[in-house]
Tab-separated table of C-alpha atoms in Angstrom:
chain	number	residue	atom	x	y	z
T	21	ASP	CA	-6.968	9.262	-10.856
T	22	SER	CA	-7.446	9.218	-7.724
T	23	GLY	CA	-7.260	13.004	-6.895
T	24	VAL	CA	-2.765	11.947	-4.955
T	25	THR	CA	-0.451	14.024	-6.775
T	26	GLN	CA	3.610	13.556	-6.137
T	27	THR	CA	6.558	15.213	-7.924
T	28	PRO	CA	8.780	14.529	-10.167
T	29	LYS	CA	7.603	11.318	-11.555
T	30	HIS	CA	11.338	10.742	-12.477
T	31	LEU	CA	13.818	11.429	-10.769
T	32	ILE	CA	17.341	10.563	-11.789
T	33	THR	CA	20.467	11.115	-8.900
T	34	ALA	CA	23.895	9.566	-7.620
T	35	THR	CA	25.154	8.046	-5.759
T	36	GLY	CA	25.572	9.569	-2.171
T	37	GLN	CA	23.512	12.145	-3.250
T	38	ARG	CA	20.140	14.039	-1.162
T	39	VAL	CA	16.368	14.123	-2.588
T	40	THR	CA	12.788	14.729	-1.580
T	41	LEU	CA	9.673	13.431	-2.850
T	42	ARG	CA	6.469	16.142	-2.496
T	43	CYS	CA	2.678	14.496	-1.902
T	44	SER	CA	-0.171	16.562	-2.041
T	45	PRO	CA	-2.990	14.270	-0.789
T	46	ARG	CA	-6.347	14.408	-1.505
T	47	SER	CA	-8.590	17.743	-0.711
T	48	GLY	CA	-10.263	16.407	3.237
T	49	ASP	CA	-7.632	14.040	3.480
T	50	LEU	CA	-5.793	14.351	6.601
T	51	SER	CA	-3.215	10.874	6.405
T	52	VAL	CA	-0.235	10.593	4.593
T	53	TYR	CA	1.383	7.435	4.113
T	54	TRP	CA	5.126	6.547	2.578
T	55	TYR	CA	5.279	3.692	0.401
T	56	GLN	CA	8.799	2.174	-1.061
T	57	GLN	CA	7.984	-0.549	-3.870
T	58	SER	CA	10.823	-2.637	-5.588
T	59	LEU	CA	11.224	-5.533	-7.510
T	60	ASP	CA	12.563	-7.990	-4.879
T	61	GLN	CA	10.998	-6.474	-2.034
T	62	GLY	CA	7.636	-5.445	-2.772
T	63	LEU	CA	5.352	-2.581	-1.149
T	64	GLN	CA	6.400	-1.710	1.968
T	65	PHE	CA	5.522	0.646	4.385
T	66	LEU	CA	8.021	3.372	5.149
T	67	ILE	CA	5.291	5.895	7.210
T	68	GLN	CA	1.921	7.713	8.374
T	69	TYR	CA	1.126	10.690	8.944
T	70	TYR	CA	-2.225	12.769	10.218
T	71	ASN	CA	-2.381	16.258	10.699
T	72	GLY	CA	0.864	16.551	10.836
T	73	GLU	CA	1.217	13.994	13.371
T	74	GLU	CA	3.981	11.031	12.837
T	75	ARG	CA	1.236	8.655	13.668
T	76	ALA	CA	2.656	4.747	12.544
T	77	LYS	CA	6.387	4.237	11.302
T	78	GLY	CA	7.761	0.640	9.630
T	79	ASN	CA	10.681	0.249	7.609
T	80	ILE	CA	11.670	3.075	7.386
T	81	LEU	CA	15.880	3.672	7.068
T	82	GLU	CA	17.725	6.332	9.373
T	83	ARG	CA	18.836	8.158	6.901
T	84	PHE	CA	15.321	8.862	5.658
T	85	SER	CA	12.572	11.201	6.300
T	86	ALA	CA	9.669	13.043	6.078
T	87	GLN	CA	6.884	16.124	7.571
T	88	GLN	CA	3.866	16.602	6.758
T	89	PHE	CA	2.851	20.296	6.402
T	90	PRO	CA	0.304	22.656	8.200
T	91	ASP	CA	-1.969	23.253	4.321
T	92	LEU	CA	-1.283	18.754	4.724
T	93	HIS	CA	1.419	17.960	1.521
T	94	SER	CA	3.819	15.955	2.758
T	95	GLU	CA	7.829	15.365	1.215
T	96	LEU	CA	10.119	12.311	1.621
T	97	ASN	CA	14.107	13.193	2.462
T	98	LEU	CA	16.299	10.531	1.378
T	99	SER	CA	19.888	11.485	1.971
T	100	SER	CA	23.544	9.129	1.490
T	101	LEU	CA	21.031	7.040	-1.479
T	102	GLU	CA	22.650	4.145	-2.491
T	103	LEU	CA	21.986	2.350	-5.647
T	104	GLY	CA	19.306	-0.440	-3.450
T	105	ASP	CA	17.302	3.507	-2.600
T	106	SER	CA	15.975	2.552	-6.245
T	107	ALA	CA	12.565	2.419	-6.845
T	108	LEU	CA	9.050	3.120	-7.588
T	109	TYR	CA	8.195	5.679	-4.071
T	110	PHE	CA	4.106	5.737	-3.371
T	111	CYS	CA	2.179	8.264	-1.193
T	112	ALA	CA	-1.090	7.603	-1.066
T	113	SER	CA	-3.820	9.111	1.751
T	114	SER	CA	-7.140	8.576	3.290
T	115	VAL	CA	-9.547	10.795	5.171
T	116	ASN	CA	-10.900	7.960	7.694
T	117	GLY	CA	-7.417	5.888	7.719
T	118	TYR	CA	-9.494	2.936	6.404
T	119	GLU	CA	-9.451	2.858	2.531
T	120	GLN	CA	-5.812	5.040	1.197
T	121	TYR	CA	-5.932	6.303	-2.770
T	122	PHE	CA	-1.959	5.572	-3.689
T	123	GLY	CA	-0.562	8.507	-5.759
T	124	PRO	CA	0.749	7.544	-9.564
T	125	GLY	CA	4.568	7.439	-7.881
T	126	THR	CA	8.259	9.149	-8.102
T	127	ARG	CA	10.756	6.214	-9.491
T	128	LEU	CA	14.039	7.415	-8.076
T	129	THR	CA	16.785	5.914	-9.778
T	130	VAL	CA	20.425	5.327	-8.094
T	131	THR	CA	23.342	5.502	-10.504
Y	7	GLN	CA	6.526	-10.483	9.960
Y	8	GLN	CA	5.298	-10.507	5.949
Y	9	PRO	CA	1.669	-12.004	5.099
Y	10	VAL	CA	1.716	-14.612	3.514
Y	11	GLN	CA	0.320	-14.853	-0.152
Y	12	SER	CA	-1.901	-17.445	-1.924
Y	13	PRO	CA	-1.102	-18.426	-4.289
Y	14	GLN	CA	0.749	-16.214	-6.255
Y	15	ALA	CA	0.252	-16.996	-9.591
Y	16	VAL	CA	-3.463	-17.382	-11.140
Y	17	ILE	CA	-4.601	-17.860	-14.968
Y	18	LEU	CA	-8.084	-17.361	-15.320
Y	19	ARG	CA	-10.820	-17.898	-18.016
Y	20	GLU	CA	-13.444	-14.879	-17.951
Y	21	GLY	CA	-16.227	-16.156	-16.386
Y	22	GLU	CA	-14.385	-17.799	-13.718
Y	23	ASP	CA	-13.953	-18.283	-9.802
Y	24	ALA	CA	-10.524	-16.674	-7.954
Y	25	VAL	CA	-10.269	-17.299	-4.594
Y	26	ILE	CA	-7.499	-15.321	-2.825
Y	27	ASN	CA	-5.633	-15.613	0.312
Y	28	CYS	CA	-3.541	-14.109	2.830
Y	29	SER	CA	-1.832	-14.995	6.358
Y	30	SER	CA	-0.720	-13.471	9.385
Y	31	SER	CA	1.347	-15.410	11.954
Y	32	LYS	CA	0.445	-11.582	14.120
Y	33	ALA	CA	-2.549	-10.476	15.353
Y	34	LEU	CA	-4.510	-8.114	13.064
Y	35	TYR	CA	-6.716	-5.113	13.918
Y	36	SER	CA	-7.581	-4.506	9.748
Y	37	VAL	CA	-7.325	-6.668	6.295
Y	38	HIS	CA	-6.709	-4.171	2.538
Y	39	TRP	CA	-6.478	-5.378	0.299
Y	40	TYR	CA	-5.798	-3.469	-3.387
Y	41	ARG	CA	-4.679	-4.024	-6.570
Y	42	GLN	CA	-1.992	-2.894	-8.954
Y	43	LYS	CA	-1.408	-3.255	-12.577
Y	44	HIS	CA	1.028	-2.886	-14.006
Y	45	GLY	CA	2.929	1.041	-14.394
Y	46	GLU	CA	0.299	1.811	-12.477
Y	47	ALA	CA	-0.337	3.372	-8.722
Y	48	PRO	CA	-2.190	0.314	-6.318
Y	49	VAL	CA	-6.056	0.702	-6.482
Y	50	PHE	CA	-8.489	0.217	-2.672
Y	51	LEU	CA	-10.895	-2.455	-3.818
Y	52	MET	CA	-12.453	-3.753	0.364
Y	53	ILE	CA	-10.850	-3.241	4.121
Y	54	LEU	CA	-12.116	-5.933	7.103
Y	55	LEU	CA	-11.539	-4.728	10.751
Y	56	LYS	CA	-11.133	-6.840	13.248
Y	57	GLY	CA	-14.919	-6.804	14.937
Y	58	GLY	CA	-16.270	-7.399	11.378
Y	59	GLU	CA	-16.802	-4.872	9.823
Y	60	GLN	CA	-16.776	-3.783	5.982
Y	61	LYS	CA	-15.941	-1.333	3.360
Y	62	GLY	CA	-14.576	-1.341	0.610
Y	63	HIS	CA	-16.934	-1.791	-3.799
Y	64	GLU	CA	-19.693	-3.753	-3.500
Y	65	LYS	CA	-18.828	-6.218	-6.604
Y	66	ILE	CA	-15.407	-7.194	-5.034
Y	67	SER	CA	-15.890	-10.082	-1.267
Y	68	ALA	CA	-13.735	-10.882	1.547
Y	69	SER	CA	-13.659	-12.283	4.523
Y	70	PHE	CA	-11.576	-12.001	8.095
Y	71	ASN	CA	-10.764	-14.834	10.658
Y	72	GLU	CA	-9.792	-13.275	13.174
Y	73	LYS	CA	-8.689	-15.924	15.439
Y	74	LYS	CA	-7.018	-17.652	12.567
Y	75	GLN	CA	-5.114	-14.056	10.963
Y	76	GLN	CA	-6.755	-15.321	8.104
Y	77	SER	CA	-8.081	-13.057	4.946
Y	78	SER	CA	-9.555	-14.324	0.895
Y	79	LEU	CA	-10.694	-12.415	-1.500
Y	80	TYR	CA	-12.925	-14.218	-3.441
Y	81	LEU	CA	-12.940	-13.412	-7.137
Y	82	THR	CA	-16.120	-13.922	-9.432
Y	83	ALA	CA	-16.952	-13.694	-11.846
Y	84	SER	CA	-14.209	-12.425	-13.467
Y	85	GLN	CA	-13.669	-10.189	-16.092
Y	86	LEU	CA	-10.391	-9.066	-18.240
Y	87	SER	CA	-9.746	-5.968	-16.054
Y	88	TYR	CA	-9.766	-7.442	-12.763
Y	89	SER	CA	-5.910	-8.746	-14.721
Y	90	GLY	CA	-3.216	-7.124	-12.294
Y	91	THR	CA	-1.711	-8.547	-8.706
Y	92	TYR	CA	-3.755	-8.648	-4.859
Y	93	PHE	CA	-1.694	-6.975	-2.325
Y	94	CYS	CA	-3.367	-7.792	1.313
Y	95	GLY	CA	-2.162	-5.499	3.741
Y	96	THR	CA	-1.902	-6.324	6.623
Y	97	GLU	CA	-1.927	-3.958	10.038
Y	98	ASN	CA	-0.810	-4.919	13.556
Y	99	ARG	CA	-2.120	-2.491	16.902
Y	100	ASP	CA	-0.202	-2.998	19.729
Y	101	ASN	CA	1.609	-0.015	22.505
Y	102	TYR	CA	4.057	0.172	20.088
Y	103	GLY	CA	1.428	2.146	17.823
Y	104	GLN	CA	0.293	0.278	13.862
Y	105	ASN	CA	2.590	-1.103	11.882
Y	106	PHE	CA	0.713	-1.849	8.249
Y	107	VAL	CA	3.049	-4.843	6.160
Y	108	PHE	CA	1.905	-6.079	2.790
Y	109	GLY	CA	1.767	-9.187	1.228
Y	110	PRO	CA	4.420	-10.503	-1.982
Y	111	GLY	CA	0.922	-10.312	-4.062
Y	112	THR	CA	-0.702	-12.968	-6.633
Y	113	ARG	CA	-0.530	-12.418	-10.094
Y	114	LEU	CA	-4.011	-12.470	-11.700
Y	115	SER	CA	-4.035	-13.149	-15.521
Y	116	VAL	CA	-7.651	-13.093	-16.980
Y	117	LEU	CA	-8.193	-14.821	-20.769
Y	118	PRO	CA	-10.117	-14.026	-23.334
């Protein structure tokens, strides 16, 4: 158990819908990272927050957005969902920007 | 741009050694290594920073050649628990900020 929690564990929704994935980092970790893992694309970095501020941006689509709240939990919002958005979404946290501890992931299925 | 990992897959017997390579076409600030078992989240193994600093588990060793933009992960005296997919993640820093890109993974199977 890494200490990072993600909810929900599974999510099934229809195309065109909007969902919110939630992540609680390990106690004391200020950085949160979001990743998407699909079979054909591998592990893709989406975005990083540090103490509430966006720190780095990767291959995040405009339909996706994220934020980190004052209590350091983070949410990833996915809208206008497409079939290709079906994937495992991981959040990771880090205290020092070096080792990242991954949560168990949220499996999103878009039908 | 995604780093290249080699080999794509490797099968070992317990006790054998393996090397997994990662190379990038971009100048790197750091290289991260993770292991992911099927159905589980990636687990941090090692980070190698520009300038020679390393942080990671004692039983894992790796190298980082900044000039060649390459890193190698060394797995010695492999155990059954080493099986999984190994990802290298590369970090670039430029005027636009940081960017993390992961390689496609190397699948390692350790047999008894």
